[in-house]
Amino acid sequence: ELKVEQNPLFLSMQEGKNYTIYCNYSTTSDRLYWYRQDPGKSLESLFVLLSNGAVKQEGRLMASLDTKARLSTLHITAAVHDLSATYFCAVEPDSNYQLIWGAGTKLIIKP
Amino acid sequence: DGGITQSPKYLFRKEGQNVTLSCEQNLNHDAMYWYRQDPGQGLRLIYYSQIVNDFQKGDIAEGYSVSREKKESFPLTVTSAQKNPTAFYLCASSIRTSGGEQFFGPGTRLTVL
């Protein structure tokens, strides 16, 4: 069974701290996507990771992909309140075309 | 501006009614998708279409139907057979028929009265 596991599922942290969200998957893939969802809103694409070792950065967020370990990380540096949201990873398996979604990580950043 | 539009934003359904959710894209994307999201949960795939006049069931297709008569449009009908349709419905598209990054519309929130 194809699985994508995110952890933690819920994270409450203080502004200014660093933290990492993990996305593990069970199938072979070298394509992984990170999305952000604000409460009551749709999903917004954050990062597209298309090869082993890919690293993308946008502001205080940095995503990386290790296809050998079947692991992607989303690192938050010096968190600010505006980053509070739910973050989803989605894997595109080599075997088919559909994205397999993680359950999401709800991130709350307290001032 | 290119993008995906969904209408209506909010929809209320009475028991036993069929309702249709609209999804239109002007991105010239080949593939389109419908997802359901329950409160505090992740995304579940209802249906997807890779080309016009063709579509496939996703993980939770029972009680739903779709059509793809035009490349730009992928409407979703929630039938009376769907016993618990209250949810947030998201439409997405991707440029490739074979997967790729998906772009999402703003969503439709359906509530059963």
Short mmCIF file of C-alpha atoms in Angstrom, two decimals:
data_model
loop_
_atom_site.label_atom_id
_atom_site.label_comp_id
_atom_site.label_asym_id
_atom_site.label_seq_id
_atom_site.Cartn_x
_atom_site.Cartn_y
_atom_site.Cartn_z
CA GLU A 1 0.00 0.00 0.00
CA LEU A 2 1.29 3.45 -0.91
CA LYS A 3 1.62 5.58 2.20
CA VAL A 4 2.79 9.08 2.97
CA GLU A 5 3.32 9.85 6.63
CA GLN A 6 3.85 13.30 8.00
CA ASN A 7 5.04 14.05 11.48
CA PRO A 8 4.27 15.71 13.62
CA LEU A 9 0.59 16.12 12.78
CA PHE A 10 0.32 19.07 15.14
CA LEU A 11 3.00 21.49 16.20
CA SER A 12 2.75 24.51 18.45
CA MET A 13 5.86 26.62 18.70
CA GLN A 14 7.10 30.02 19.72
CA GLU A 15 8.13 32.71 17.32
CA GLY A 16 11.85 32.77 16.65
CA LYS A 17 12.34 29.02 17.02
CA ASN A 18 13.46 26.54 14.39
CA TYR A 19 11.65 23.31 13.59
CA THR A 20 11.37 20.58 10.99
CA ILE A 21 8.37 18.75 9.55
CA TYR A 22 9.03 15.29 8.15
CA CYS A 23 7.38 13.52 5.23
CA ASN A 24 8.13 9.80 4.83
CA TYR A 25 6.80 7.75 1.96
CA SER A 26 6.66 4.06 1.14
CA THR A 27 7.13 3.93 -2.64
CA THR A 28 9.82 4.80 -5.11
CA SER A 29 9.50 8.38 -6.25
CA ASP A 30 11.65 11.34 -7.16
CA ARG A 31 8.83 13.88 -7.27
CA LEU A 32 7.45 15.48 -4.14
CA TYR A 33 5.37 18.58 -3.55
CA TRP A 34 4.74 20.77 -0.50
CA TYR A 35 1.55 22.81 -0.11
CA ARG A 36 0.26 25.28 2.44
CA GLN A 37 -3.37 25.64 3.51
CA ASP A 38 -4.66 28.54 5.60
CA PRO A 39 -7.81 27.94 7.69
CA GLY A 40 -10.90 27.84 5.50
CA LYS A 41 -8.86 28.34 2.34
CA SER A 42 -7.60 26.27 -0.55
CA LEU A 43 -4.13 24.81 -1.05
CA GLU A 44 -1.22 26.88 -2.29
CA SER A 45 1.84 25.31 -3.87
CA LEU A 46 5.05 25.96 -1.93
CA PHE A 47 7.79 23.74 -3.31
CA VAL A 48 8.31 21.29 -6.15
CA LEU A 49 11.14 18.79 -5.56
CA LEU A 50 11.98 16.74 -8.64
CA SER A 51 15.19 14.87 -7.91
CA ASN A 52 17.28 13.31 -5.19
CA GLY A 53 19.08 15.96 -3.21
CA ALA A 54 16.79 18.76 -4.38
CA VAL A 55 16.66 21.72 -2.03
CA LYS A 56 14.35 24.71 -2.39
CA GLN A 57 14.12 27.78 -0.17
CA GLU A 58 11.58 30.55 0.13
CA GLY A 59 11.98 33.01 2.96
CA ARG A 60 12.03 31.13 6.26
CA LEU A 61 11.03 27.81 4.69
CA MET A 62 13.40 25.29 3.17
CA ALA A 63 12.42 21.93 1.68
CA SER A 64 14.65 19.03 0.76
CA LEU A 65 14.26 15.59 -0.76
CA ASP A 66 16.21 12.39 -0.12
CA THR A 67 14.79 9.78 -2.48
CA LYS A 68 17.05 7.02 -1.14
CA ALA A 69 15.68 7.48 2.37
CA ARG A 70 12.20 8.24 0.95
CA LEU A 71 12.13 11.34 3.09
CA SER A 72 11.42 15.01 2.60
CA THR A 73 11.83 17.71 5.22
CA LEU A 74 10.32 21.16 5.53
CA HIS A 75 12.49 23.29 7.79
CA ILE A 76 11.26 26.47 9.40
CA THR A 77 13.85 28.99 10.48
CA ALA A 78 13.09 31.67 13.08
CA ALA A 79 9.36 31.08 12.85
CA VAL A 80 6.95 34.01 12.60
CA HIS A 81 3.20 34.04 13.28
CA ASP A 82 2.37 34.40 9.57
CA LEU A 83 3.68 30.89 8.95
CA SER A 84 0.82 29.41 11.00
CA ALA A 85 -1.02 27.07 8.60
CA THR A 86 -1.44 23.42 7.71
CA TYR A 87 1.34 22.02 5.54
CA PHE A 88 0.81 19.02 3.25
CA CYS A 89 3.33 16.95 1.37
CA ALA A 90 2.29 14.93 -1.68
CA VAL A 91 4.30 12.24 -3.45
CA GLU A 92 4.03 11.30 -7.10
CA PRO A 93 4.89 7.59 -7.28
CA ASP A 94 6.93 6.27 -10.17
CA SER A 95 4.23 3.65 -10.72
CA ASN A 96 1.27 5.93 -11.41
CA TYR A 97 0.23 9.48 -11.97
CA GLN A 98 -1.77 10.30 -8.91
CA LEU A 99 -0.43 12.25 -5.98
CA ILE A 100 -0.47 10.46 -2.66
CA TRP A 101 -1.14 12.96 0.12
CA GLY A 102 0.11 13.16 3.65
CA ALA A 103 -2.39 13.90 6.42
CA GLY A 104 -1.04 17.40 6.94
CA THR A 105 0.85 19.12 9.75
CA LYS A 106 -1.04 21.84 11.56
CA LEU A 107 1.48 24.46 12.63
CA ILE A 108 0.62 27.12 15.20
CA ILE A 109 3.20 29.78 15.91
CA LYS A 110 2.61 31.81 19.03
CA PRO A 111 3.83 35.40 19.30
CA ASP B 1 -5.28 36.04 -15.37
CA GLY B 2 -4.93 32.29 -15.60
CA GLY B 3 -6.40 30.18 -12.88
CA ILE B 4 -9.04 27.82 -11.62
CA THR B 5 -12.46 28.99 -10.56
CA GLN B 6 -15.01 27.11 -8.54
CA SER B 7 -18.60 28.03 -7.92
CA PRO B 8 -20.48 28.47 -5.80
CA LYS B 9 -18.30 29.27 -2.81
CA TYR B 10 -20.98 28.00 -0.41
CA LEU B 11 -23.73 25.52 -1.23
CA PHE B 12 -26.55 24.16 0.88
CA ARG B 13 -28.29 20.93 -0.02
CA LYS B 14 -31.45 19.40 1.26
CA GLU B 15 -31.70 15.70 1.88
CA GLY B 16 -32.36 13.79 -1.35
CA GLN B 17 -31.18 16.55 -3.69
CA ASN B 18 -28.51 16.34 -6.33
CA VAL B 19 -26.23 19.35 -6.59
CA THR B 20 -23.55 20.25 -9.10
CA LEU B 21 -20.29 22.00 -8.29
CA SER B 22 -18.61 23.93 -11.06
CA CYS B 23 -14.88 23.89 -11.85
CA GLU B 24 -13.35 25.84 -14.73
CA GLN B 25 -9.70 26.40 -15.65
CA ASN B 26 -8.07 28.60 -18.27
CA LEU B 27 -4.57 27.26 -17.75
CA ASN B 28 -4.80 24.89 -20.73
CA HIS B 29 -4.09 22.01 -18.37
CA ASP B 30 -4.83 18.50 -19.53
CA ALA B 31 -5.68 16.86 -16.20
CA MET B 32 -8.29 17.84 -13.65
CA TYR B 33 -9.14 16.45 -10.23
CA TRP B 34 -11.80 16.60 -7.53
CA TYR B 35 -10.92 16.19 -3.87
CA ARG B 36 -12.98 16.10 -0.72
CA GLN B 37 -11.67 17.49 2.57
CA ASP B 38 -13.44 16.91 5.87
CA PRO B 39 -12.74 19.22 8.82
CA GLY B 40 -9.25 18.77 10.19
CA GLN B 41 -8.48 16.05 7.66
CA GLY B 42 -6.39 15.61 4.55
CA LEU B 43 -7.43 15.31 0.91
CA ARG B 44 -9.26 12.36 -0.59
CA LEU B 45 -9.51 11.91 -4.36
CA ILE B 46 -13.02 11.60 -5.76
CA TYR B 47 -12.50 11.58 -9.54
CA TYR B 48 -9.87 12.63 -12.01
CA SER B 49 -9.72 13.20 -15.74
CA GLN B 50 -6.65 13.13 -17.93
CA ILE B 51 -8.31 13.99 -21.24
CA VAL B 52 -11.64 15.21 -22.55
CA ASN B 53 -14.45 12.65 -22.48
CA ASP B 54 -12.53 10.37 -20.13
CA PHE B 55 -12.38 10.16 -16.35
CA GLN B 56 -11.48 7.66 -13.63
CA LYS B 57 -12.74 6.97 -10.14
CA GLY B 58 -10.60 7.93 -7.22
CA ASP B 59 -10.69 6.53 -3.72
CA ILE B 60 -14.18 7.75 -2.74
CA ALA B 61 -16.22 7.97 -5.96
CA GLU B 62 -19.42 6.42 -4.61
CA GLY B 63 -22.27 8.93 -4.58
CA TYR B 64 -20.52 11.31 -6.99
CA SER B 65 -20.49 11.74 -10.76
CA VAL B 66 -18.47 13.89 -13.16
CA SER B 67 -18.25 14.81 -16.82
CA ARG B 68 -15.46 16.23 -18.97
CA GLU B 69 -17.02 17.51 -22.17
CA LYS B 70 -14.58 20.40 -22.52
CA LYS B 71 -10.93 20.69 -21.59
CA GLU B 72 -11.67 23.71 -19.43
CA SER B 73 -14.53 22.29 -17.39
CA PHE B 74 -14.90 19.43 -14.93
CA PRO B 75 -18.19 19.66 -12.99
CA LEU B 76 -18.89 17.40 -10.02
CA THR B 77 -22.39 16.24 -9.14
CA VAL B 78 -23.05 15.17 -5.58
CA THR B 79 -25.97 12.77 -5.79
CA SER B 80 -28.51 11.81 -3.17
CA ALA B 81 -26.66 8.49 -2.88
CA GLN B 82 -23.83 10.31 -1.06
CA LYS B 83 -25.03 9.97 2.52
CA ASN B 84 -22.66 12.38 4.19
CA PRO B 85 -21.70 15.05 1.66
CA THR B 86 -20.98 17.92 4.05
CA ALA B 87 -17.37 18.81 3.30
CA PHE B 88 -15.01 21.20 1.53
CA TYR B 89 -14.62 20.30 -2.15
CA LEU B 90 -11.46 21.24 -4.00
CA CYS B 91 -10.87 21.14 -7.73
CA ALA B 92 -7.34 21.00 -9.10
CA SER B 93 -5.59 20.78 -12.44
CA SER B 94 -2.15 19.78 -13.69
CA ILE B 95 -0.45 20.51 -16.98
CA ARG B 96 0.52 16.92 -17.67
CA THR B 97 -1.75 13.96 -18.13
CA SER B 98 0.94 11.98 -16.34
CA GLY B 99 0.94 13.66 -12.96
CA GLY B 100 2.85 16.76 -11.98
CA GLU B 101 2.24 19.74 -9.75
CA GLN B 102 -1.43 20.37 -9.08
CA PHE B 103 -2.96 23.83 -8.87
CA PHE B 104 -6.07 24.31 -6.79
CA GLY B 105 -9.24 26.34 -7.08
CA PRO B 106 -10.66 28.25 -4.10
CA GLY B 107 -13.02 25.44 -3.09
CA THR B 108 -16.75 24.97 -2.50
CA ARG B 109 -18.09 24.38 0.98
CA LEU B 110 -21.14 22.09 0.83
CA THR B 111 -23.49 21.75 3.77
CA VAL B 112 -26.44 19.38 4.02
CA LEU B 113 -29.43 20.88 5.79
#
